Coordinates of C-alpha atoms in Angstrom, one line a residue:
G1 CA -0.8 -27.6 -225.2
I2 CA -2.4 -27.2 -221.8
P3 CA -5.8 -25.6 -222.6
L4 CA -6.6 -22.2 -221.1
K5 CA -10.1 -22.6 -219.6
A6 CA -10.6 -19.1 -218.2
G7 CA -8.7 -15.8 -217.7
R8 CA -5.3 -15.2 -219.4
D9 CA -1.9 -16.7 -219.7
F10 CA 1.2 -15.1 -218.2
L11 CA 2.4 -12.0 -219.9
P12 CA 6.0 -10.8 -220.4
S13 CA 5.3 -8.0 -218.0
D14 CA 4.5 -10.5 -215.3
N15 CA 8.0 -11.9 -215.5
A16 CA 9.8 -9.2 -213.5
A17 CA 11.1 -9.5 -210.0
N18 CA 9.2 -6.4 -208.9
A19 CA 6.0 -7.4 -210.6
P20 CA 3.0 -8.3 -208.4
Y21 CA 2.6 -12.0 -207.8
R22 CA 0.2 -13.6 -210.2
F23 CA -0.8 -17.2 -210.5
I24 CA -2.5 -19.6 -212.8
V25 CA -4.2 -22.6 -211.3
N26 CA -5.7 -25.8 -212.8
E27 CA -9.3 -26.9 -212.7
E28 CA -8.6 -29.4 -209.9
F29 CA -7.3 -26.6 -207.7
A30 CA -10.4 -24.5 -208.5
S31 CA -12.8 -27.4 -207.8
Q32 CA -11.1 -28.4 -204.6
Y33 CA -10.3 -25.1 -202.9
L34 CA -12.8 -22.7 -204.5
P35 CA -15.9 -24.8 -205.2
G36 CA -18.7 -22.9 -206.8
Q37 CA -16.7 -19.7 -207.0
D38 CA -15.0 -17.8 -209.8
P39 CA -11.3 -18.3 -209.2
L40 CA -10.3 -15.3 -211.3
G41 CA -9.3 -12.4 -209.1
K42 CA -9.0 -14.4 -206.0
S43 CA -5.8 -14.0 -203.9
I44 CA -3.9 -17.0 -202.8
S45 CA -0.5 -17.9 -201.2
A46 CA 1.3 -21.1 -201.9
R47 CA 4.0 -22.3 -199.5
M48 CA 6.8 -22.8 -202.0
D49 CA 9.5 -20.4 -201.0
T50 CA 11.0 -18.5 -198.0
D51 CA 8.5 -15.6 -198.5
N52 CA 5.1 -16.5 -199.9
P53 CA 3.2 -13.3 -200.6
F54 CA -0.4 -13.4 -201.7
G55 CA -1.0 -13.0 -205.4
E56 CA -4.0 -12.8 -207.8
I57 CA -5.3 -15.8 -209.9
V58 CA -5.2 -14.6 -213.5
G59 CA -6.0 -17.8 -215.3
V60 CA -7.4 -21.3 -215.0
V61 CA -6.0 -24.1 -217.2
G62 CA -6.9 -27.8 -217.8
N63 CA -5.7 -30.6 -215.6
V64 CA -2.4 -32.4 -216.3
R65 CA -1.3 -35.8 -215.1
E66 CA 2.1 -35.1 -213.5
G67 CA 4.8 -37.8 -213.5
A68 CA 2.6 -40.7 -214.6
L69 CA -0.5 -41.3 -216.6
D70 CA -2.1 -43.6 -214.0
K71 CA -2.1 -40.8 -211.3
E72 CA -5.1 -38.5 -211.0
P73 CA -4.5 -34.8 -211.6
K74 CA -3.5 -32.9 -208.4
P75 CA -4.3 -29.2 -207.5
T76 CA -1.6 -27.2 -209.2
V77 CA -0.4 -23.6 -209.0
Y78 CA 1.8 -22.2 -211.8
Y79 CA 4.3 -19.5 -211.0
I80 CA 6.0 -17.0 -213.2
H81 CA 9.7 -17.9 -213.4
A82 CA 11.0 -14.6 -211.9
H83 CA 9.1 -15.3 -208.7
L84 CA 10.1 -19.0 -208.3
G85 CA 13.3 -19.9 -210.1
Y86 CA 14.9 -23.3 -210.0
A87 CA 18.5 -24.4 -210.6
S88 CA 17.3 -26.6 -213.4
M89 CA 14.3 -26.8 -215.7
Y90 CA 12.8 -28.8 -218.5
V91 CA 12.1 -27.2 -221.9
S92 CA 9.5 -28.8 -224.2
V93 CA 9.9 -28.4 -227.9
R94 CA 7.2 -29.3 -230.4
V95 CA 8.6 -30.3 -233.8
R96 CA 7.3 -31.5 -237.1
R97 CA 10.3 -33.6 -238.0
S98 CA 12.2 -36.3 -236.2
P99 CA 13.3 -35.0 -232.8
A100 CA 16.7 -36.6 -233.2
D101 CA 17.4 -34.3 -236.2
L102 CA 16.9 -31.2 -234.1
S103 CA 18.9 -32.1 -231.0
G104 CA 21.9 -30.1 -232.2
A105 CA 19.8 -27.1 -232.9
A106 CA 18.1 -27.2 -229.5
R107 CA 21.5 -27.3 -227.8
E108 CA 22.7 -24.4 -229.9
I109 CA 19.6 -22.3 -229.0
V110 CA 20.3 -22.8 -225.3
K111 CA 24.0 -22.0 -225.7
R112 CA 23.1 -18.8 -227.6
I113 CA 20.9 -17.6 -224.7
D114 CA 23.4 -18.5 -222.0
P115 CA 26.7 -20.3 -222.9
A116 CA 27.1 -21.3 -219.2
Q117 CA 23.9 -23.4 -219.2
P118 CA 24.6 -27.1 -219.8
V119 CA 22.0 -29.3 -221.6
A120 CA 22.1 -32.4 -219.5
E121 CA 19.6 -34.7 -221.3
L122 CA 17.6 -34.8 -224.5
R123 CA 14.6 -37.2 -224.6
T124 CA 11.6 -37.5 -226.9
M125 CA 8.2 -37.6 -225.4
D126 CA 7.8 -41.2 -226.6
D127 CA 10.9 -42.0 -224.4
V128 CA 9.4 -40.2 -221.4
L129 CA 6.0 -42.0 -221.8
G130 CA 7.7 -45.3 -222.4
A131 CA 9.7 -45.0 -219.2
T132 CA 6.5 -44.0 -217.3
L133 CA 4.6 -47.0 -218.7
A134 CA 7.4 -49.6 -218.6
R135 CA 6.1 -51.4 -215.6
E136 CA 2.5 -51.3 -216.8
R137 CA 3.5 -52.6 -220.2
F138 CA 5.5 -55.4 -218.7
S139 CA 2.5 -56.4 -216.5
S140 CA 0.2 -56.3 -219.6
V141 CA 2.6 -58.5 -221.6
L142 CA 2.9 -60.9 -218.7
L143 CA -0.9 -61.1 -218.2
A144 CA -1.5 -61.4 -221.9
G145 CA 1.0 -64.3 -222.0
F146 CA -0.7 -66.1 -219.1
S147 CA -4.2 -65.4 -220.6
G148 CA -3.1 -66.7 -224.0
A149 CA -1.6 -69.9 -222.4
S150 CA -4.8 -70.4 -220.4
L151 CA -6.9 -70.0 -223.6
L152 CA -4.7 -72.5 -225.4
L153 CA -4.9 -75.0 -222.6
A154 CA -8.7 -74.6 -222.5
A155 CA -8.9 -75.2 -226.2
I156 CA -6.7 -78.3 -226.0
G157 CA -8.9 -79.5 -223.2
I158 CA -12.1 -79.1 -225.2
F159 CA -10.5 -80.8 -228.2
G160 CA -9.3 -83.7 -226.0
V161 CA -12.7 -84.2 -224.3
L162 CA -14.7 -84.0 -227.5
N163 CA -12.3 -86.3 -229.3
Y164 CA -12.7 -88.8 -226.5
L165 CA -16.5 -88.5 -226.6
V166 CA -16.6 -89.0 -230.3
S167 CA -14.6 -92.3 -229.8
E168 CA -17.0 -93.3 -227.0
R169 CA -20.1 -92.5 -229.1
S170 CA -18.8 -93.8 -232.4
R171 CA -21.4 -96.6 -232.4
E172 CA -24.3 -94.1 -231.8
L173 CA -23.0 -91.7 -234.4
G174 CA -22.5 -94.6 -236.8
V175 CA -26.1 -95.7 -236.4
R176 CA -27.3 -92.1 -236.9
L177 CA -25.3 -91.9 -240.1
A178 CA -26.6 -95.3 -241.2
V179 CA -30.2 -94.3 -240.8
G180 CA -29.8 -91.2 -242.8
A181 CA -28.6 -88.4 -240.5
Q182 CA -27.0 -85.6 -242.5
P183 CA -23.3 -85.0 -241.8
A184 CA -24.1 -81.4 -240.9
R185 CA -26.4 -82.7 -238.2
I186 CA -23.6 -84.8 -236.7
V187 CA -21.2 -81.8 -236.8
G188 CA -23.8 -79.7 -235.0
L189 CA -24.4 -82.4 -232.4
V190 CA -20.7 -82.7 -231.5
V191 CA -20.0 -78.9 -231.6
W192 CA -23.0 -78.1 -229.5
G193 CA -22.0 -80.7 -227.0
G194 CA -18.9 -78.8 -226.2
M195 CA -20.1 -75.2 -226.8
R196 CA -22.9 -75.3 -224.3
F197 CA -20.5 -75.7 -221.5
V198 CA -18.3 -72.9 -222.9
L199 CA -21.4 -70.6 -223.1
A200 CA -22.3 -71.5 -219.5
G201 CA -18.7 -70.7 -218.4
I202 CA -18.7 -67.4 -220.2
V203 CA -21.9 -66.4 -218.4
V204 CA -20.5 -67.4 -215.0
G205 CA -17.2 -65.7 -215.8
A206 CA -18.8 -62.5 -216.9
A207 CA -20.8 -62.4 -213.7
G208 CA -17.6 -62.9 -211.7
V209 CA -15.9 -60.1 -213.6
W210 CA -18.8 -57.8 -213.0
I211 CA -18.7 -58.5 -209.3
S212 CA -14.9 -58.2 -208.8
A213 CA -13.9 -55.6 -211.5
G214 CA -14.1 -52.7 -209.1
A215 CA -10.9 -54.0 -207.5
L216 CA -9.0 -53.4 -210.8
K217 CA -10.0 -49.7 -211.1
S218 CA -6.7 -48.4 -209.7
M219 CA -4.8 -50.4 -212.3
L220 CA -6.6 -49.1 -215.3
F221 CA -6.1 -45.9 -217.3
G222 CA -8.4 -44.6 -220.0
I223 CA -10.9 -47.4 -219.6
G224 CA -13.4 -48.2 -216.9
P225 CA -13.5 -51.5 -215.0
Y226 CA -16.9 -52.3 -216.5
D227 CA -16.1 -51.8 -220.2
G228 CA -18.6 -53.7 -222.2
M229 CA -16.5 -53.9 -225.4
T230 CA -13.7 -55.6 -223.5
L231 CA -16.0 -58.2 -222.1
V232 CA -17.5 -58.8 -225.6
L233 CA -14.1 -59.1 -227.3
V234 CA -12.8 -61.5 -224.6
G235 CA -15.9 -63.6 -224.7
G236 CA -15.7 -63.6 -228.5
A237 CA -12.1 -64.8 -228.4
I238 CA -13.1 -67.7 -226.1
L239 CA -16.0 -68.6 -228.3
V240 CA -13.8 -68.7 -231.5
A241 CA -11.1 -70.7 -229.8
S242 CA -13.6 -73.2 -228.4
F243 CA -15.4 -73.5 -231.7
V244 CA -12.2 -74.3 -233.5
A245 CA -11.2 -76.8 -230.9
A246 CA -14.7 -78.5 -231.2
W247 CA -14.7 -78.4 -235.0
F248 CA -12.0 -81.0 -235.6
P249 CA -13.6 -83.8 -233.5
A250 CA -16.9 -82.9 -235.2
V251 CA -15.4 -83.3 -238.6
R252 CA -13.9 -86.6 -237.5
A253 CA -17.4 -87.7 -236.4
M254 CA -18.9 -86.6 -239.7
R255 CA -16.4 -88.8 -241.6
L256 CA -17.1 -92.0 -239.7
D257 CA -17.9 -95.0 -241.9
P258 CA -21.1 -96.5 -240.5
M259 CA -20.3 -100.0 -241.8
Q260 CA -16.8 -100.0 -240.3
V261 CA -18.0 -98.7 -237.0
L262 CA -20.8 -101.2 -236.7
R263 CA -18.6 -104.1 -237.8
S264 CA -16.0 -103.2 -235.2
E265 CA -18.7 -103.2 -232.5

């Protein structure tokens, strides 16, 4: 699935010990070592073996993240197997069914080509990616847990403070209700009393994120440190949690009995 950007792929005729050396390079190689030039037809030598003769670049392919998704693509030179063989290799098989159903067939094909070749390990690409991202996923789950706990504590704090303020202002709220204030007005008064501080906190927090987000760049993949959608979603979650926390004290204030409140005072 690596896209061919220019030139050609290897041909069967290239895969002979006496064939001239020919190479395929990736875009990162071309941009780093041959900037502003057409790589096709250029002769290069890569120090990979005992003898490293010069060979022609016949193709340019897209970049691939080797080993881990969080590592930037490196300049890469692809060899034909006859010119740089290894004692072991990986074979990738694209299937339309469950990979587990075809494990026996894959082993049989290798055995048919060379019965002496052992198949040491069969893994799905999901398993490979899972192992590569295991640490990042654990960190994400851990951070999500701490973030969720922080949001819950903040909501509990808002609920407690507003509940206390409703108790302290019960006489004022009772008078407002007694002189004709609508219950919706009382709800808005209490909710806004808590939400204005939350809004101020979101503004200050967003500014802090914008200033310090550059330090997180190396820990991110597939998303920039200044992703507006992420900031909007996080800010929205904080607003919703804060609104819910403020709503219950506001409903309590709306249901105050003016006569009972004034009599107790």
